[in-house]
Tab-separated table of C-alpha atoms (C1' of nucleotides) in Angstrom:
chain	number	residue	atom	x	y	z
A	18	MET	CA	22.928	31.422	-13.692
A	19	SER	CA	20.234	29.882	-11.522
A	20	LEU	CA	19.189	26.707	-13.297
A	21	PRO	CA	21.366	24.409	-11.165
A	22	HIS	CA	19.899	25.992	-8.044
A	23	ALA	CA	16.381	25.572	-9.323
A	24	ILE	CA	17.182	21.889	-9.774
A	25	LEU	CA	18.659	21.608	-6.301
A	26	ILE	CA	15.489	23.130	-4.841
A	27	ALA	CA	13.289	20.767	-6.811
A	28	LEU	CA	15.336	17.745	-5.749
A	29	LEU	CA	15.349	18.806	-2.108
A	30	GLU	CA	11.594	19.095	-2.230
A	31	LYS	CA	11.445	15.620	-3.734
A	32	SER	CA	14.077	13.337	-5.284
A	33	SER	CA	13.238	12.730	-8.938
A	34	SER	CA	14.441	11.449	-12.272
A	35	GLY	CA	15.238	13.734	-15.199
A	36	LEU	CA	11.868	13.346	-16.801
A	37	GLU	CA	10.003	13.826	-13.546
A	38	LEU	CA	11.934	17.044	-13.052
A	39	THR	CA	10.972	18.101	-16.552
A	40	ARG	CA	7.325	17.505	-15.685
A	41	ARG	CA	7.636	19.411	-12.432
A	42	PHE	CA	9.270	22.263	-14.313
A	43	ASP	CA	6.107	22.422	-16.379
A	44	LYS	CA	4.099	22.944	-13.203
A	45	SER	CA	4.773	24.662	-9.925
A	46	ILE	CA	8.476	25.370	-10.246
A	47	GLY	CA	8.136	26.177	-13.900
A	48	TYR	CA	5.661	28.921	-13.093
A	49	PHE	CA	8.620	31.114	-12.307
A	50	TRP	CA	11.587	29.175	-13.664
A	51	SER	CA	11.160	27.232	-16.879
A	52	ALA	CA	13.565	24.673	-18.296
A	53	THR	CA	13.549	22.085	-21.056
A	54	HIS	CA	14.577	18.492	-20.592
A	55	GLN	CA	17.788	19.123	-22.509
A	56	GLN	CA	18.829	21.798	-20.070
A	57	ILE	CA	17.869	19.612	-17.149
A	58	TYR	CA	19.828	16.534	-18.254
A	59	ARG	CA	22.855	18.652	-18.972
A	60	GLU	CA	22.718	20.259	-15.527
A	61	LEU	CA	22.094	16.932	-13.807
A	62	GLY	CA	25.284	15.639	-15.412
A	63	ARG	CA	27.222	18.671	-14.306
A	64	LEU	CA	25.849	18.637	-10.757
A	65	GLU	CA	26.645	14.948	-10.404
A	66	ARG	CA	30.198	15.416	-11.653
A	67	GLU	CA	30.627	18.200	-9.090
A	68	GLY	CA	29.394	16.035	-6.259
A	69	GLN	CA	26.334	18.132	-5.442
A	70	ILE	CA	23.849	15.413	-6.297
A	71	ARG	CA	24.035	11.678	-6.926
A	72	ALA	CA	22.022	9.097	-8.784
A	73	ILE	CA	20.454	6.715	-6.289
A	74	PRO	CA	22.085	3.331	-7.042
A	75	ALA	CA	19.810	1.124	-9.119
A	76	PRO	CA	19.834	-2.695	-9.333
A	77	GLN	CA	20.452	-2.740	-13.079
A	78	PRO	CA	21.528	0.616	-14.453
A	79	ALA	CA	21.307	1.009	-18.225
A	80	ARG	CA	21.118	3.752	-20.763
A	81	GLY	CA	17.436	4.345	-21.433
A	82	LYS	CA	16.526	3.503	-17.870
A	83	ARG	CA	15.005	5.680	-15.168
A	84	LYS	CA	17.625	7.292	-12.910
A	85	GLU	CA	16.612	9.032	-9.701
A	86	TYR	CA	18.728	11.816	-8.245
A	87	GLU	CA	19.041	13.125	-4.709
A	88	VAL	CA	20.881	16.096	-3.252
A	89	LEU	CA	24.169	15.556	-1.402
A	90	PRO	CA	25.389	17.721	1.507
A	91	ALA	CA	27.607	19.746	-0.875
A	92	GLY	CA	24.557	20.584	-2.948
A	93	ARG	CA	22.567	21.723	0.037
A	94	ALA	CA	25.499	23.867	1.173
A	95	GLU	CA	25.777	25.432	-2.268
A	96	LEU	CA	22.081	26.262	-2.237
A	97	ILE	CA	22.352	27.891	1.189
A	98	ARG	CA	25.277	29.957	-0.037
A	99	TRP	CA	23.482	31.005	-3.216
A	100	LYS	CA	20.240	31.830	-1.423
A	101	ALA	CA	21.779	34.903	0.226
A	102	VAL	CA	23.646	36.200	-2.848
A	103	GLN	CA	22.804	39.734	-3.927
A	104	ASP	CA	21.838	40.396	-7.477
A	105	GLU	CA	20.218	43.219	-9.386
A	106	PRO	CA	16.640	42.962	-10.643
A	107	LYS	CA	16.753	42.206	-14.344
A	108	ARG	CA	15.066	44.544	-16.770
A	109	PRO	CA	12.115	42.813	-18.396
A	110	ARG	CA	12.522	41.718	-22.009
A	111	ASP	CA	9.094	41.275	-23.435
A	112	PRO	CA	8.434	41.017	-27.180
A	113	LEU	CA	4.802	42.032	-26.737
A	114	LEU	CA	5.746	45.377	-25.223
A	115	LEU	CA	8.171	45.777	-28.090
A	116	ARG	CA	5.440	45.035	-30.627
A	117	LEU	CA	3.250	47.612	-28.997
A	118	ARG	CA	5.975	50.182	-29.185
A	119	ALA	CA	6.544	49.272	-32.817
A	120	SER	CA	2.956	50.291	-33.381
A	121	GLY	CA	3.985	53.804	-32.543
A	122	VAL	CA	6.110	53.982	-35.687
A	123	VAL	CA	4.532	51.526	-38.130
A	124	GLY	CA	0.893	51.441	-37.049
A	125	THR	CA	-1.217	49.131	-34.941
A	126	GLU	CA	-2.558	46.917	-37.725
A	127	GLY	CA	-2.553	43.246	-36.770
A	128	LEU	CA	-1.537	43.739	-33.180
A	129	GLU	CA	-4.925	43.770	-31.522
A	130	PRO	CA	-5.758	40.066	-31.990
A	131	GLU	CA	-2.426	39.170	-30.453
A	132	LEU	CA	-3.131	41.432	-27.486
A	133	ARG	CA	-6.513	39.804	-27.034
A	134	ARG	CA	-5.000	36.352	-27.273
A	135	HIS	CA	-2.487	37.164	-24.565
A	136	LEU	CA	-5.215	38.660	-22.420
A	137	ASP	CA	-7.123	35.382	-22.626
A	138	LEU	CA	-4.033	33.346	-21.813
A	139	HIS	CA	-3.267	35.475	-18.781
A	140	ARG	CA	-6.861	35.329	-17.627
A	141	ALA	CA	-6.742	31.535	-17.808
A	142	GLN	CA	-3.455	31.366	-15.939
A	143	LEU	CA	-4.793	33.716	-13.282
A	144	ALA	CA	-7.878	31.561	-12.816
A	145	ALA	CA	-5.678	28.462	-12.521
A	146	TYR	CA	-3.537	30.093	-9.841
A	147	GLN	CA	-6.562	31.265	-7.914
A	148	GLU	CA	-7.963	27.781	-8.043
A	149	MET	CA	-4.690	26.419	-6.669
A	150	GLU	CA	-4.718	28.989	-3.908
A	151	LYS	CA	-8.247	28.164	-2.882
A	152	ARG	CA	-7.569	24.436	-2.919
A	153	ASP	CA	-4.075	24.194	-1.464
A	154	PHE	CA	-3.609	27.096	0.889
A	155	ALA	CA	-6.051	27.527	3.715
A	156	PRO	CA	-5.606	30.652	5.836
A	157	PRO	CA	-3.656	29.270	8.811
A	158	GLU	CA	-0.356	28.224	7.252
A	159	ASP	CA	1.360	25.738	9.517
A	160	THR	CA	4.735	25.055	7.947
A	161	GLU	CA	7.531	27.265	6.769
A	162	ARG	CA	7.412	25.600	3.395
A	163	GLY	CA	3.682	26.092	3.177
A	164	ARG	CA	3.997	29.788	3.862
A	165	VAL	CA	6.775	30.155	1.312
A	166	HIS	CA	4.927	28.292	-1.415
A	167	HIS	CA	1.863	30.383	-0.775
A	168	LEU	CA	3.850	33.614	-1.056
A	169	VAL	CA	5.353	32.434	-4.323
A	170	LEU	CA	1.909	31.578	-5.622
A	171	ARG	CA	0.704	35.017	-4.521
A	172	GLY	CA	3.461	36.375	-6.740
A	173	GLY	CA	2.095	34.441	-9.671
A	174	ILE	CA	-1.414	35.649	-8.992
A	175	MET	CA	-0.400	39.263	-8.704
A	176	MET	CA	1.790	39.027	-11.779
A	177	GLU	CA	-1.034	37.620	-13.886
A	178	SER	CA	-3.390	40.245	-12.471
A	179	PHE	CA	-0.962	42.854	-13.663
A	180	TRP	CA	-1.028	41.479	-17.195
A	181	VAL	CA	-4.796	41.220	-17.277
A	182	GLU	CA	-5.204	44.745	-16.021
A	183	TRP	CA	-2.594	46.253	-18.306
A	184	LEU	CA	-3.724	44.437	-21.456
A	185	GLY	CA	-7.250	45.613	-20.693
A	186	GLU	CA	-6.030	49.157	-20.496
A	187	VAL	CA	-4.109	48.804	-23.738
A	188	LEU	CA	-7.064	47.344	-25.609
A	189	ALA	CA	-9.258	50.114	-24.295
A	190	GLY	CA	-6.777	52.817	-25.203
A	191	LEU	CA	-5.308	51.552	-28.436
A	192	PRO	CA	-8.010	51.285	-31.059
A	193	GLY	CA	-9.549	54.531	-29.896
A	194	GLN	CA	-8.643	56.713	-32.810
A	195	PRO	CA	-8.226	60.391	-32.026
A	196	PRO	CA	-11.788	61.655	-31.362
A	197	ALA	CA	-12.122	63.986	-34.335
A	198	GLY	CA	-8.633	64.803	-35.548
A	199	ASP	CA	-6.050	63.213	-37.805
A	200	GLU	CA	-2.988	61.084	-37.240
A	201	ALA	CA	-0.557	63.963	-37.289
A	202	ALA	CA	-1.703	66.516	-34.772
A	203	PRO	CA	-0.765	70.162	-35.290
A	204	GLY	CA	2.411	71.471	-33.781
A	205	VAL	CA	3.926	68.122	-32.836
A	206	ASP	CA	6.937	66.803	-34.673
A	207	TYR	CA	7.497	63.053	-34.569
A	208	ALA	CA	11.258	63.070	-34.283
A	209	ASP	CA	11.199	65.694	-31.566
A	210	TYR	CA	8.668	63.692	-29.697
A	211	ALA	CA	10.817	60.574	-29.765
A	212	ASP	CA	13.754	62.623	-28.619
A	213	TYR	CA	11.671	64.114	-25.847
A	214	ALA	CA	10.475	60.828	-24.451
A	215	ASP	CA	13.922	59.289	-24.700
A	216	GLU	CA	15.731	62.151	-23.063
A	217	ALA	CA	13.271	62.526	-20.230
A	218	ALA	CA	15.521	60.884	-17.669
A	219	PRO	CA	14.013	60.106	-14.313
A	220	GLY	CA	16.267	61.258	-11.510
A	221	GLU	CA	18.669	63.582	-13.298
A	222	GLY	CA	16.794	66.820	-12.998
A	223	GLU	CA	19.572	68.749	-11.288
A	224	ALA	CA	22.406	68.338	-13.758
A	225	ASP	CA	21.849	70.786	-16.585
A	226	ARG	CA	23.493	69.510	-19.712
A	227	THR	CA	24.330	72.461	-21.886
A	228	ASP	CA	25.674	70.535	-24.891
A	229	THR	CA	22.593	68.731	-26.103
A	230	GLY	CA	19.983	71.359	-25.402
B	17	MET	CA	14.846	36.977	-31.095
B	18	SER	CA	13.736	40.576	-30.900
B	19	LEU	CA	16.868	42.629	-30.498
B	20	PRO	CA	17.139	43.568	-34.188
B	21	HIS	CA	13.530	44.708	-34.094
B	22	ALA	CA	14.089	46.759	-30.969
B	23	ILE	CA	16.902	48.474	-32.839
B	24	LEU	CA	14.745	49.074	-35.898
B	25	ILE	CA	12.101	50.693	-33.694
B	26	ALA	CA	14.660	52.886	-31.979
B	27	LEU	CA	16.160	53.961	-35.297
B	28	LEU	CA	12.756	54.693	-36.798
B	29	GLU	CA	11.965	56.879	-33.828
B	30	LYS	CA	15.275	58.648	-34.367
B	31	SER	CA	18.348	57.853	-36.438
B	32	SER	CA	21.312	57.375	-34.150
B	33	SER	CA	24.866	56.126	-33.799
B	34	GLY	CA	25.763	52.971	-31.899
B	35	LEU	CA	26.586	54.768	-28.700
B	36	GLU	CA	23.485	56.918	-28.844
B	37	LEU	CA	21.449	53.764	-29.205
B	38	THR	CA	23.238	52.307	-26.223
B	39	ARG	CA	22.286	55.383	-24.203
B	40	ARG	CA	18.699	55.200	-25.371
B	41	PHE	CA	18.618	51.534	-24.410
B	42	ASP	CA	19.478	52.633	-20.897
B	43	LYS	CA	16.385	54.822	-20.873
B	44	SER	CA	12.962	54.553	-22.402
B	45	ILE	CA	13.460	51.557	-24.698
B	46	GLY	CA	15.637	49.815	-22.184
B	47	TYR	CA	12.847	49.922	-19.628
B	48	PHE	CA	11.410	46.902	-21.367
B	49	TRP	CA	14.209	45.744	-23.641
B	50	SER	CA	17.775	46.016	-22.422
B	51	ALA	CA	20.910	45.624	-24.522
B	52	THR	CA	24.613	46.269	-24.104
B	53	HIS	CA	26.701	48.189	-26.604
B	54	GLN	CA	28.356	44.966	-27.723
B	55	GLN	CA	25.040	43.454	-28.664
B	56	ILE	CA	24.030	46.650	-30.386
B	57	TYR	CA	27.142	46.950	-32.518
B	58	ARG	CA	26.911	43.311	-33.503
B	59	GLU	CA	23.288	43.726	-34.577
B	60	LEU	CA	23.982	46.997	-36.389
B	61	GLY	CA	26.596	45.176	-38.439
B	62	ARG	CA	24.222	42.368	-39.231
B	63	LEU	CA	21.313	44.643	-40.097
B	64	GLU	CA	23.525	46.692	-42.372
B	65	ARG	CA	24.838	43.602	-44.165
B	66	GLU	CA	21.242	42.517	-44.694
B	67	GLY	CA	20.246	45.842	-46.172
B	68	GLN	CA	17.742	46.750	-43.487
B	69	ILE	CA	19.648	49.802	-42.308
B	70	ARG	CA	22.513	51.886	-43.637
B	71	ALA	CA	25.157	54.144	-42.226
B	72	ILE	CA	24.507	57.687	-43.382
B	73	PRO	CA	27.508	58.535	-45.599
B	74	ALA	CA	30.058	60.632	-43.739
B	75	PRO	CA	32.639	62.996	-45.287
B	76	GLN	CA	35.596	61.143	-43.761
B	77	PRO	CA	34.687	57.742	-42.377
B	78	ALA	CA	37.230	56.177	-40.036
B	79	ARG	CA	37.370	53.508	-37.410
B	80	GLY	CA	36.811	55.278	-34.109
B	81	LYS	CA	34.469	57.822	-35.705
B	82	ARG	CA	30.795	58.431	-35.079
B	83	LYS	CA	28.566	56.571	-37.547
B	84	GLU	CA	24.867	57.333	-37.771
B	85	TYR	CA	22.409	54.704	-38.958
B	86	GLU	CA	18.999	55.035	-40.527
B	87	VAL	CA	16.350	52.470	-41.438
B	88	LEU	CA	15.924	51.435	-45.077
B	89	PRO	CA	12.596	50.363	-46.619
B	90	ALA	CA	13.513	46.682	-46.184
B	91	GLY	CA	13.967	47.268	-42.474
B	92	ARG	CA	10.629	48.992	-42.122
B	93	ALA	CA	8.963	46.144	-44.012
B	94	GLU	CA	10.607	43.580	-41.759
B	95	LEU	CA	9.373	45.430	-38.688
B	96	ILE	CA	5.837	45.553	-40.044
B	97	ARG	CA	5.989	41.827	-40.712
B	98	TRP	CA	7.364	41.038	-37.280
B	99	LYS	CA	4.924	43.305	-35.495
B	100	ALA	CA	2.005	40.958	-36.242
B	101	VAL	CA	3.821	37.699	-35.508
B	102	GLN	CA	2.203	35.482	-32.883
B	103	ASP	CA	4.281	34.291	-30.032
B	104	GLU	CA	3.625	32.695	-26.641
B	105	PRO	CA	4.073	34.648	-23.433
B	106	LYS	CA	7.362	33.597	-21.891
B	107	ARG	CA	7.388	32.153	-18.409
B	108	PRO	CA	9.151	34.498	-16.055
B	109	ARG	CA	12.626	33.524	-14.880
B	110	ASP	CA	13.322	35.409	-11.732
B	111	PRO	CA	16.161	34.477	-9.372
B	112	LEU	CA	14.520	36.308	-6.472
B	113	LEU	CA	11.429	34.115	-6.650
B	114	LEU	CA	13.747	31.142	-6.803
B	115	ARG	CA	15.615	32.330	-3.710
B	116	LEU	CA	12.347	32.711	-1.903
B	117	ARG	CA	11.341	29.211	-2.824
B	118	ALA	CA	14.742	27.962	-1.704
B	119	SER	CA	13.837	29.357	1.706
B	120	GLY	CA	11.170	26.733	1.888
B	121	VAL	CA	13.775	23.972	2.018
B	122	VAL	CA	16.865	25.605	3.532
B	123	GLY	CA	15.441	28.420	5.653
B	124	THR	CA	14.967	32.142	5.179
B	125	GLU	CA	18.216	33.321	6.787
B	126	GLY	CA	19.864	36.114	4.815
B	127	LEU	CA	17.066	36.606	2.345
B	128	GLU	CA	15.179	39.421	4.026
B	129	PRO	CA	17.765	42.195	3.398
B	130	GLU	CA	17.787	41.259	-0.271
B	131	LEU	CA	14.001	41.443	-0.411
B	132	ARG	CA	14.088	44.859	1.238
B	133	ARG	CA	16.744	46.050	-1.161
B	134	HIS	CA	14.658	45.012	-4.147
B	135	LEU	CA	11.614	46.656	-2.637
B	136	ASP	CA	13.508	49.931	-2.412
B	137	LEU	CA	14.775	49.612	-5.979
B	138	HIS	CA	11.291	48.957	-7.308
B	139	ARG	CA	9.859	51.825	-5.289
B	140	ALA	CA	12.436	54.142	-6.804
B	141	GLN	CA	11.731	52.926	-10.327
B	142	LEU	CA	8.012	53.311	-9.781
B	143	ALA	CA	8.484	56.877	-8.578
B	144	ALA	CA	10.630	57.628	-11.627
B	145	TYR	CA	7.987	56.267	-13.999
B	146	GLN	CA	5.242	58.210	-12.268
B	147	GLU	CA	7.306	61.348	-12.558
B	148	MET	CA	7.742	60.694	-16.288
B	149	GLU	CA	4.051	60.158	-16.678
B	150	LYS	CA	3.190	63.373	-14.914
B	151	ARG	CA	5.720	65.349	-16.927
B	152	ASP	CA	5.399	63.874	-20.397
B	153	PHE	CA	1.877	62.624	-20.805
B	154	ALA	CA	-0.924	65.070	-20.284
B	155	PRO	CA	-4.458	63.597	-20.464
B	156	PRO	CA	-5.425	64.486	-24.052
B	157	GLU	CA	-3.018	62.379	-26.107
B	158	ASP	CA	-2.808	63.842	-29.584
B	159	THR	CA	-0.612	61.490	-31.581
B	160	GLU	CA	-0.635	57.764	-32.162
B	161	ARG	CA	2.908	57.572	-30.988
B	162	GLY	CA	2.114	59.528	-27.878
B	163	ARG	CA	-0.710	57.192	-26.977
B	164	VAL	CA	1.453	54.144	-27.550
B	165	HIS	CA	4.352	55.456	-25.505
B	166	HIS	CA	1.991	56.298	-22.706
B	167	LEU	CA	0.501	52.799	-22.716
B	168	VAL	CA	3.971	51.294	-22.610
B	169	LEU	CA	4.857	53.544	-19.706
B	170	ARG	CA	1.648	52.488	-17.975
B	171	GLY	CA	2.918	48.936	-18.330
B	172	GLY	CA	6.114	49.906	-16.539
B	173	ILE	CA	4.179	51.629	-13.783
B	174	MET	CA	1.848	48.726	-13.237
B	175	MET	CA	4.698	46.229	-13.343
B	176	GLU	CA	6.649	48.104	-10.701
B	177	SER	CA	3.497	48.459	-8.626
B	178	PHE	CA	3.169	44.718	-8.756
B	179	TRP	CA	6.685	44.247	-7.397
B	180	VAL	CA	6.208	46.789	-4.636
B	181	GLU	CA	2.950	45.263	-3.577
B	182	TRP	CA	4.163	41.680	-3.714
B	183	LEU	CA	7.458	42.314	-1.942
B	184	GLY	CA	5.507	44.107	0.770
B	185	GLU	CA	3.319	41.078	1.171
B	186	VAL	CA	6.314	38.758	1.303
B	187	LEU	CA	8.116	40.856	3.910
B	188	ALA	CA	4.958	40.973	5.980
B	189	GLY	CA	4.367	37.245	5.719
B	190	LEU	CA	7.868	35.819	5.766
B	191	PRO	CA	9.531	36.723	9.041
B	192	GLY	CA	6.346	36.073	10.924
B	193	GLN	CA	7.348	32.894	12.645
B	194	PRO	CA	4.509	30.581	13.509
B	195	PRO	CA	2.685	32.411	16.336
B	196	ALA	CA	3.432	29.969	19.126
B	197	GLY	CA	4.399	26.681	17.501
B	198	ASP	CA	7.552	25.127	16.079
B	199	GLU	CA	8.991	24.722	12.608
B	200	ALA	CA	7.587	21.276	12.023
B	201	ALA	CA	3.868	21.376	12.547
B	202	PRO	CA	2.082	18.206	13.569
B	203	GLY	CA	0.664	15.899	10.946
B	204	VAL	CA	2.331	17.413	7.897
B	205	ASP	CA	5.021	15.578	6.018
B	206	TYR	CA	7.414	17.666	3.968
B	207	ALA	CA	7.857	15.344	1.017
B	208	ASP	CA	4.136	14.790	0.698
B	209	TYR	CA	3.573	18.462	0.809
B	210	ALA	CA	6.002	19.119	-2.011
B	211	ASP	CA	4.361	16.410	-4.009
B	212	TYR	CA	0.976	17.891	-3.309
B	213	ALA	CA	1.838	21.371	-4.460
B	214	ASP	CA	3.621	20.065	-7.536
B	215	GLU	CA	0.856	17.778	-8.612
B	216	ALA	CA	-1.846	20.373	-8.187
B	217	ALA	CA	-2.126	20.993	-11.903
B	218	PRO	CA	-4.197	23.959	-13.030
B	219	GLY	CA	-6.242	22.997	-16.049
B	220	GLU	CA	-6.714	19.325	-15.355
B	221	GLY	CA	-9.641	19.422	-12.989
B	222	GLU	CA	-12.235	19.031	-15.694
B	223	ALA	CA	-14.691	17.550	-13.240
B	224	ASP	CA	-15.803	20.694	-11.478
B	225	ARG	CA	-14.119	23.436	-13.381
B	226	THR	CA	-16.186	26.235	-12.013
B	227	ASP	CA	-15.626	29.317	-14.064
B	228	THR	CA	-13.924	31.767	-11.745
B	229	GLY	CA	-12.861	34.275	-14.378
C	5	DC	C1'	8.958	-9.096	-33.675
C	6	DG	C1'	7.576	-4.598	-34.886
C	7	DA	C1'	5.220	-0.389	-33.501
C	8	DT	C1'	4.452	2.918	-29.983
C	9	DG	C1'	5.540	5.582	-26.028
C	10	DC	C1'	8.729	6.474	-22.335
C	11	DA	C1'	13.170	8.038	-20.869
C	12	DT	C1'	17.828	9.646	-21.470
C	13	DG	C1'	20.854	11.818	-23.874
C	14	DT	C1'	24.040	14.686	-28.165
C	15	DA	C1'	24.832	18.295	-31.457
C	16	DA	C1'	24.411	22.728	-33.604
C	17	DT	C1'	23.176	27.261	-33.300
C	18	DT	C1'	21.975	31.512	-31.410
C	19	DC	C1'	21.660	34.981	-27.835
C	20	DG	C1'	23.545	37.411	-23.901
C	21	DT	C1'	27.530	38.579	-20.897
C	22	DT	C1'	32.208	39.801	-19.681
C	23	DA	C1'	36.618	41.260	-20.787
C	24	DC	C1'	39.526	43.380	-23.711
C	25	DA	C1'	41.429	46.310	-27.897
C	26	DT	C1'	41.832	50.313	-30.782
C	27	DG	C1'	40.927	54.727	-33.083
C	28	DA	C1'	39.429	59.631	-32.609
C	29	DT	C1'	38.755	64.029	-29.928
C	30	DT	C1'	39.382	67.345	-26.509
C	31	DC	C1'	41.682	69.842	-23.083
C	32	DG	C1'	45.528	71.219	-20.168
D	9	DC	C1'	52.554	66.105	-26.266
D	10	DG	C1'	49.997	63.182	-23.045
D	11	DA	C1'	45.948	61.971	-20.360
D	12	DA	C1'	41.149	61.517	-20.250
D	13	DT	C1'	37.103	60.572	-22.697
D	14	DC	C1'	34.218	59.394	-26.490
D	15	DA	C1'	33.215	55.953	-29.849
D	16	DT	C1'	33.535	51.687	-32.281
D	17	DG	C1'	34.586	47.419	-32.332
D	18	DT	C1'	36.684	41.795	-31.278
D	19	DA	C1'	37.076	37.625	-28.709
D	20	DA	C1'	35.718	34.173	-25.601
D	21	DC	C1'	32.475	32.072	-22.945
D	22	DG	C1'	28.091	30.514	-21.010
D	23	DA	C1'	23.188	29.818	-21.229
D	24	DA	C1'	19.001	28.790	-23.869
D	25	DT	C1'	16.712	26.914	-27.873
D	26	DT	C1'	16.012	23.611	-31.568
D	27	DA	C1'	16.642	19.447	-33.842
D	28	DC	C1'	18.066	15.009	-33.741
D	29	DA	C1'	19.675	10.171	-31.826
D	30	DT	C1'	19.489	6.144	-28.931
D	31	DG	C1'	17.996	2.691	-25.586
D	32	DC	C1'	14.274	0.358	-22.776
D	33	DA	C1'	9.205	-1.435	-21.970
D	34	DT	C1'	4.935	-2.878	-23.320
D	35	DC	C1'	1.371	-4.547	-26.043
D	36	DG	C1'	-0.617	-6.618	-30.051
DNA sequence: CGATGCATGTAATTCGTTACATGATTCG
DNA sequence: CGAATCATGTAACGAATTACATGCATCG
């Protein structure tokens, strides 16, 4: 539940209207926390009701009219509180990895173009980040915020590098049919293999479970 | 919307009961697609109603009794269809990155222990994956499924390596206060800076878009 | 004054999370 | 028998996604 905090951060960096926030969530902030305008308006309403932000009074407020929000002391306090909260790293949930794994049971047909497409997208995003780094972050960082933003951008760069590298490895390793043999290699049973990989638990080597063996 | 497909994959690899699936989703499959038993039971019900899977007939079915599911032809067909579907890479949504960015506006106090904790967790996960790789995947891969599982595991390894590397960089760069100066460096305005970083859009510099990739 | 784009919202649905409920099995 | 454990579920809620609705501003 971090969307309200993402909004507080964005507003502390610069007071904005709902649509401006939406635009900013398509750029820098959105590079690691995305949100649609519907989510944003809903949260803005909630945060205002709770007294964490307020709409800067306008001369003639009206429905379809621009409304700029700023963070109130309660909002800043909430963000400081939340900043130090502990929370477990979430397991990734990536459909592409799932599609790859599906290839293990129903074949790889049709997957390769999608892998290539993603590789291109990640390459482009990586190039964009590197361009930003070159342009916006010169070596001697002189503000706390500058250092932090640079570290976050480094995260984006390294994350995209990971994708580019891994997708390259997959594309190199996937279409390579077995050098001379067939699909079903001798002596290996599919179901057993699945069992094997599933049961190979990482740190549980000491406990010897007698029931399943 | 990939949970049903994750379940189809798991069941094709090995027919299982709901609880067995839950356990398997804590291991290999869960390393890139997590699910709780409540989600799993709900989906199993839905998939069965839709004729994609069936419960293997038991001698005496009863409520609290083990029920094993297997995939029906319709389910396999659906998985084959879904496997080739195009879909955009999702933007990451990571609270830790958000907390780091929050440090840019409300200070870094209290964040460092959390960063260290995550670093340790990712180091442990990386070690576990590397152990699995060493144990389960010898160089000459002889089945399609073996190759695929290995590539997926490589993804896990490289992803965890990314975290370890990046968190190391953050911990090295974060607490380093400005060598001799103060928080607010001369000549830099916070609001302008935020604006600057936000407006630095990636793909819009058509003028001199030097091809870096 | 009507069309277009900008800006702010509502509604419906689906997916994920948390808490709880109940039946079966095993073991002392 | 009763407690602990395994196994299968229900219910309620919150967050995210998708589709739709409405009001203002400008320009011809």
